[in-house]
Coordinates of C-alpha atoms and ligand atoms in Angstrom, one line a residue:
M729 CA -50.6 9.1 7.4
A730 CA -47.7 10.1 9.8
S731 CA -45.3 7.2 10.0
L732 CA -44.8 5.8 13.2
L733 CA -41.5 5.1 13.1
D734 CA -39.1 7.8 11.5
V735 CA -35.3 7.4 11.5
R736 CA -32.7 10.2 9.5
G737 CA -29.4 10.5 9.3
L738 CA -29.0 7.7 12.1
T739 CA -25.2 6.9 12.5
K740 CA -22.9 5.1 15.1
H741 CA -19.3 5.2 15.5
F742 CA -18.0 3.0 18.1
P743 CA -14.6 3.9 19.4
V744 CA -11.9 1.2 19.5
S745 CA -8.5 0.9 21.3
R746 CA -5.1 2.9 19.7
T747 CA -2.4 1.7 17.9
L748 CA 0.9 3.7 19.4
R749 CA 1.0 5.1 15.9
E750 CA -2.3 6.3 16.0
V751 CA -1.8 7.7 19.7
A752 CA 1.3 9.4 18.1
R753 CA -0.4 11.5 15.5
G754 CA -3.2 11.8 17.9
E755 CA -6.2 9.8 15.6
R756 CA -9.6 8.7 17.2
P757 CA -10.4 5.5 15.5
V758 CA -13.6 4.5 15.1
V759 CA -15.7 1.4 14.0
R760 CA -18.5 3.0 11.4
A761 CA -21.1 0.7 12.2
V762 CA -24.2 2.2 11.2
E763 CA -23.7 5.7 8.7
D764 CA -26.6 7.7 7.8
V765 CA -29.6 5.5 7.9
T766 CA -32.6 7.0 6.7
F767 CA -36.1 5.2 6.8
A768 CA -39.6 5.5 7.7
M769 CA -42.7 2.6 8.8
D770 CA -46.1 3.5 9.5
Q771 CA -48.1 1.8 12.0
G772 CA -48.9 -1.9 12.0
E773 CA -45.5 -2.4 9.1
S774 CA -43.7 -5.4 9.3
V775 CA -40.0 -4.9 7.7
G776 CA -36.9 -7.2 7.6
I777 CA -33.4 -5.6 7.7
L778 CA -31.4 -8.2 5.9
G779 CA -27.7 -8.7 4.9
E780 CA -24.2 -10.6 6.2
S781 CA -23.0 -10.4 9.3
G782 CA -21.1 -7.1 10.3
C783 CA -23.5 -5.1 8.1
G784 CA -24.9 -2.7 10.9
K785 CA -28.7 -4.3 11.2
T786 CA -27.9 -5.2 14.8
T787 CA -26.9 -2.2 15.7
T788 CA -29.6 -0.3 13.6
G789 CA -32.2 -2.1 15.6
R790 CA -30.2 -1.7 19.0
L791 CA -30.2 2.2 18.5
L792 CA -33.9 2.5 17.1
L793 CA -34.7 0.9 21.0
K794 CA -32.0 3.5 22.8
L795 CA -29.9 0.0 23.9
V796 CA -27.0 1.9 21.9
E797 CA -26.7 5.6 21.7
A798 CA -26.5 6.8 18.5
S799 CA -23.9 9.4 17.2
E800 CA -25.7 11.2 15.2
G801 CA -29.2 11.7 13.4
T802 CA -32.7 11.2 14.9
I803 CA -35.3 8.5 15.8
T804 CA -39.0 9.2 16.2
L805 CA -40.8 6.5 17.5
D806 CA -44.9 6.7 18.4
G807 CA -44.2 10.4 18.9
Y808 CA -41.1 9.9 21.3
D809 CA -37.9 11.9 20.6
V810 CA -36.4 8.7 21.3
R811 CA -32.3 9.6 21.5
A812 CA -33.5 12.5 24.1
L813 CA -35.2 10.0 26.5
K814 CA -34.4 9.9 29.8
G815 CA -35.6 9.5 33.2
P816 CA -39.9 8.4 33.9
D817 CA -39.9 9.1 30.0
L818 CA -37.3 6.4 29.1
K819 CA -39.3 4.0 31.4
R820 CA -42.1 4.6 29.6
F821 CA -40.8 4.3 26.0
R822 CA -39.3 0.6 27.3
R823 CA -43.4 -0.6 28.0
H824 CA -43.9 0.7 24.0
A825 CA -40.6 -0.9 22.2
Q826 CA -39.3 -4.3 23.3
L827 CA -36.5 -6.9 22.1
V828 CA -37.3 -10.5 21.3
F829 CA -33.8 -11.9 21.7
Q830 CA -31.4 -14.0 19.4
N831 CA -30.5 -16.5 22.0
P832 CA -33.7 -18.2 24.0
F833 CA -30.8 -20.2 25.9
D834 CA -29.0 -16.9 26.8
A835 CA -31.9 -14.5 27.1
L836 CA -33.7 -15.9 30.4
N837 CA -31.7 -16.5 33.7
P838 CA -31.4 -20.2 34.4
R839 CA -32.3 -19.7 38.5
F840 CA -35.3 -18.1 37.8
T841 CA -38.5 -20.1 37.2
L842 CA -40.5 -19.0 34.3
R843 CA -43.2 -17.0 36.1
R844 CA -40.7 -15.3 37.4
S845 CA -38.8 -14.1 33.8
I846 CA -41.9 -13.5 32.5
A847 CA -43.1 -11.2 35.2
E848 CA -39.7 -9.0 35.2
P849 CA -41.1 -6.7 33.0
L850 CA -44.8 -6.1 35.2
L851 CA -42.3 -5.5 38.4
N852 CA -39.7 -3.0 36.4
A853 CA -42.8 -1.3 35.1
G854 CA -44.9 -0.7 38.4
V855 CA -47.5 -3.3 37.2
P856 CA -49.5 -3.8 40.2
K857 CA -49.0 -7.6 41.3
G858 CA -53.4 -8.2 41.5
E859 CA -52.9 -8.0 37.8
W860 CA -49.7 -10.3 37.3
D861 CA -51.7 -13.8 36.6
D862 CA -54.2 -12.3 34.7
R863 CA -51.5 -11.3 31.7
I864 CA -49.1 -14.0 32.5
A865 CA -51.9 -16.2 31.3
A866 CA -53.4 -13.9 28.6
V867 CA -50.1 -13.8 27.3
L868 CA -49.4 -17.8 26.9
K869 CA -52.4 -17.7 25.5
R870 CA -51.0 -15.8 22.8
V871 CA -47.8 -17.4 22.1
H872 CA -49.4 -21.0 22.5
L873 CA -48.0 -22.1 25.6
S874 CA -50.8 -22.2 28.2
G875 CA -51.6 -25.7 27.5
V876 CA -48.1 -26.7 29.2
S877 CA -48.9 -27.8 32.5
D878 CA -47.1 -26.5 35.6
L879 CA -45.1 -24.1 33.2
M880 CA -44.8 -21.3 35.2
E881 CA -42.6 -23.0 37.7
K882 CA -40.3 -24.5 35.4
F883 CA -36.8 -23.3 34.7
P884 CA -35.7 -22.7 31.5
H885 CA -33.5 -25.9 31.3
Q886 CA -36.9 -27.8 31.3
L887 CA -38.1 -26.8 28.2
S888 CA -37.0 -27.2 24.6
G889 CA -35.5 -24.5 22.1
G890 CA -38.9 -24.1 20.8
Q891 CA -40.8 -23.7 24.4
L892 CA -38.1 -21.4 25.6
Q893 CA -38.2 -19.1 22.4
R894 CA -42.2 -18.8 22.8
V895 CA -41.2 -17.4 26.4
V896 CA -38.9 -15.2 25.6
L897 CA -41.5 -13.8 23.2
A898 CA -44.4 -13.6 25.8
R899 CA -42.1 -11.6 28.0
A900 CA -41.4 -8.9 25.5
L901 CA -45.3 -9.3 24.7
I902 CA -46.4 -8.9 28.7
L903 CA -46.6 -5.2 28.8
E904 CA -48.3 -5.1 25.3
P905 CA -45.7 -3.0 23.4
T906 CA -46.7 -1.5 20.0
F907 CA -43.2 -1.8 18.7
I908 CA -40.7 -5.0 18.5
V909 CA -37.3 -5.4 16.9
A910 CA -36.8 -9.1 16.8
D911 CA -33.3 -10.0 16.4
E912 CA -32.2 -13.4 14.3
P913 CA -35.7 -14.8 16.3
V914 CA -35.2 -18.2 14.8
S915 CA -31.6 -18.8 14.0
M916 CA -30.7 -20.7 17.5
L917 CA -33.5 -23.3 17.0
D918 CA -33.8 -26.6 15.0
V919 CA -35.1 -26.1 11.4
S920 CA -37.9 -28.0 13.3
V921 CA -39.2 -25.7 15.4
R922 CA -38.5 -22.4 13.0
A923 CA -41.4 -22.2 11.1
G924 CA -43.5 -22.8 14.3
I925 CA -42.2 -20.0 16.1
L926 CA -42.4 -17.8 12.9
N927 CA -46.2 -18.3 12.5
V928 CA -46.5 -17.7 16.3
M929 CA -44.9 -14.5 15.5
R930 CA -47.0 -13.6 12.5
E931 CA -50.4 -14.0 14.5
V932 CA -49.0 -12.0 17.5
R933 CA -48.2 -9.1 14.9
E934 CA -51.4 -9.2 13.3
T935 CA -53.9 -9.9 16.2
M936 CA -52.0 -7.1 18.7
G937 CA -51.3 -4.6 15.5
L938 CA -47.6 -4.6 16.1
T939 CA -44.7 -2.6 14.3
A940 CA -42.2 -5.3 14.0
I941 CA -38.9 -5.0 12.3
Y942 CA -36.9 -8.6 11.6
I943 CA -33.4 -9.1 12.0
S944 CA -31.7 -11.1 9.7
H945 CA -29.3 -13.2 7.4
D946 CA -31.4 -15.3 6.2
L947 CA -33.5 -14.5 2.6
A948 CA -36.0 -17.0 3.2
L949 CA -37.2 -16.0 6.8
V950 CA -37.4 -12.1 5.6
R951 CA -40.1 -13.2 3.0
Y952 CA -41.8 -15.0 5.4
V953 CA -42.5 -12.6 7.8
A954 CA -41.8 -9.2 5.8
P955 CA -43.4 -7.7 3.1
R956 CA -40.9 -5.3 3.2
T957 CA -37.2 -5.6 2.9
I958 CA -34.1 -3.2 3.8
V959 CA -31.0 -4.5 2.4
M960 CA -27.8 -3.0 4.8
Y961 CA -23.9 -3.1 3.2
L962 CA -21.4 -1.8 5.8
G963 CA -23.3 0.3 7.7
K964 CA -25.5 1.3 4.5
I965 CA -29.2 1.0 3.7
V966 CA -28.4 -0.3 -0.3
E967 CA -31.9 -1.2 -1.3
D968 CA -35.3 -0.9 0.6
G969 CA -38.7 -2.0 -1.2
P970 CA -41.5 -4.4 -1.1
T971 CA -40.1 -8.0 -0.3
D972 CA -41.4 -9.7 -3.3
A973 CA -39.8 -7.0 -6.0
V974 CA -36.3 -7.1 -3.8
I975 CA -36.4 -11.1 -4.5
S976 CA -37.8 -11.0 -8.4
R977 CA -35.8 -7.6 -9.5
P978 CA -33.0 -6.6 -7.0
L979 CA -31.9 -3.5 -8.1
H980 CA -28.4 -3.1 -6.4
P981 CA -25.5 -5.5 -7.4
Y982 CA -25.4 -6.6 -4.1
A983 CA -28.9 -7.1 -3.4
R984 CA -28.8 -9.3 -6.9
A985 CA -25.8 -11.0 -5.2
L986 CA -27.6 -12.1 -2.2
V987 CA -30.6 -13.2 -4.2
A988 CA -28.3 -14.9 -6.4
A989 CA -26.6 -16.8 -3.7
V990 CA -29.6 -18.6 -2.6
P991 CA -29.5 -22.3 -3.3
V992 CA -32.7 -23.2 -6.0
P993 CA -34.1 -27.0 -5.9
R994 CA -33.0 -27.6 -9.6
V995 CA -29.3 -27.5 -10.5
D996 CA -29.9 -26.7 -13.9
Q997 CA -31.8 -24.0 -13.2
D998 CA -30.2 -20.5 -14.2
R999 CA -30.4 -17.9 -11.3
G1000 CA -28.1 -15.8 -13.3
A1001 CA -25.9 -15.8 -10.3
L1002 CA -23.7 -12.2 -10.4
P1003 CA -20.8 -14.0 -8.1
I1004 CA -19.0 -11.1 -5.6
T1005 CA -15.5 -11.7 -4.2
G1006 CA -13.5 -10.6 -1.1
M1007 CA -15.1 -10.1 2.1
I1008 CA -16.6 -7.6 3.7
P1009 CA -14.0 -4.5 4.5
D1010 CA -13.5 -3.1 7.9
A1011 CA -15.7 -0.4 9.1
R1012 CA -12.7 1.5 10.5
N1013 CA -11.7 1.9 7.2
P1014 CA -14.3 1.8 4.8
P1015 CA -14.0 2.3 1.3
S1016 CA -14.7 5.9 0.0
G1017 CA -18.1 6.6 -2.3
C1018 CA -19.6 3.6 -2.3
R1019 CA -18.6 1.0 0.1
F1020 CA -19.5 -1.9 -1.8
R1021 CA -17.0 -0.7 -4.6
D1022 CA -14.5 -3.3 -4.2
R1023 CA -16.4 -6.0 -4.2
C1024 CA -18.7 -4.8 -7.5
P1025 CA -18.2 -5.9 -10.9
Y1026 CA -19.7 -3.1 -12.2
A1027 CA -17.6 -0.1 -10.3
V1028 CA -16.4 2.5 -12.4
A1029 CA -14.3 5.8 -11.3
R1030 CA -17.4 7.5 -9.9
C1031 CA -17.7 5.2 -7.7
A1032 CA -14.9 5.7 -5.8
E1033 CA -15.5 9.7 -5.6
E1034 CA -19.3 9.9 -5.0
V1035 CA -21.3 8.1 -2.3
P1036 CA -24.1 6.8 -4.1
A1037 CA -27.7 8.6 -2.7
L1038 CA -30.3 6.1 -1.9
R1039 CA -33.1 7.5 -4.3
E1040 CA -36.6 6.1 -5.4
L1041 CA -36.5 4.7 -8.3
A1042 CA -39.8 3.0 -8.5
P1043 CA -42.8 3.6 -6.0
G1044 CA -41.5 2.2 -2.7
H1045 CA -38.5 0.7 -3.6
R1046 CA -35.4 2.9 -3.0
A1047 CA -31.6 2.1 -4.6
A1048 CA -28.0 3.2 -3.9
C1049 CA -26.0 3.2 -6.8
H1050 CA -24.6 5.3 -9.4
L1051 CA -26.1 2.8 -12.3
L1052 CA -29.3 2.7 -11.5
Ligands
LIG371 FE1 -21.1 -0.9 -8.3 FE2 -21.0 1.8 -8.4 FE3 -23.0 1.2 -7.9 FE4 -21.1 1.0 -5.7 S1 -22.2 2.4 -7.0 S2 -23.1 -0.6 -6.5 S3 -20.2 0.3 -6.9 S4 -22.0 0.4 -9.5

């Protein structure tokens, strides 16, 4: 079966302002936010991208939706050569691929009624006005908001955080996309409403057959919504495999550290914690060879000289480490 999404060698370098010394030397420094990211997804698949802040996961999501232009690599999504899209083709693509924003409090214009916010994609896509009411009613039902009276005439400040995130989800779904990227979809919400939103997202994904990427720093969230997990570190994929396997038998030392850092209910339970020290390095000057080597307790000389390839070590389970 052909993949719905095929990403190869995806790279994004952001230019940054130069110091006087860099100007004198003719250097053009860049932040290496995403480097040589390669993966594919099947139709209807759900994948979590996991990592610390600064690992490149949000930039990767935005590159896939062409909200940021890539520096190198290819992205093929549902037959579209995403990097080459422009004009009417880009507009058509936007109907198929949508972003669910992280912060519902910022995602909606405070001066617009919810009807206007939800209908905005219909307006931009040129959907006839006569179809709007039916489509809005259908999407509100999908996100379990159809029972709230006078909802459409309210303004964002009149809703709770959980209701607002459902509105944001409704807006992303109203054009019936085939692919969504949800960037930390519940991180701004109270713990008490997170599960409800995640349940709605999971139900919507299953009933609409959506292909979805969930971006998060939260292993528990990824485990809840995605059967497959990609772990990123400093712009690169270090592990990619079935979520159960990544959690129960993580291969890469960084993935093992992430899993070991998750709190467990019993204080006497030995998680075989793998301590890592230090901070994520500066993406302007990442370490040579393996980018994790400054923090890796197993690093050897080869790790500084050679970039470890992302290799399949078990069926559907890849990792990038010289020692595996
Ligand atoms: Fe550690 Fe070397 Fe493996 Fe990188 S390649 S994770 S530094 S052992």
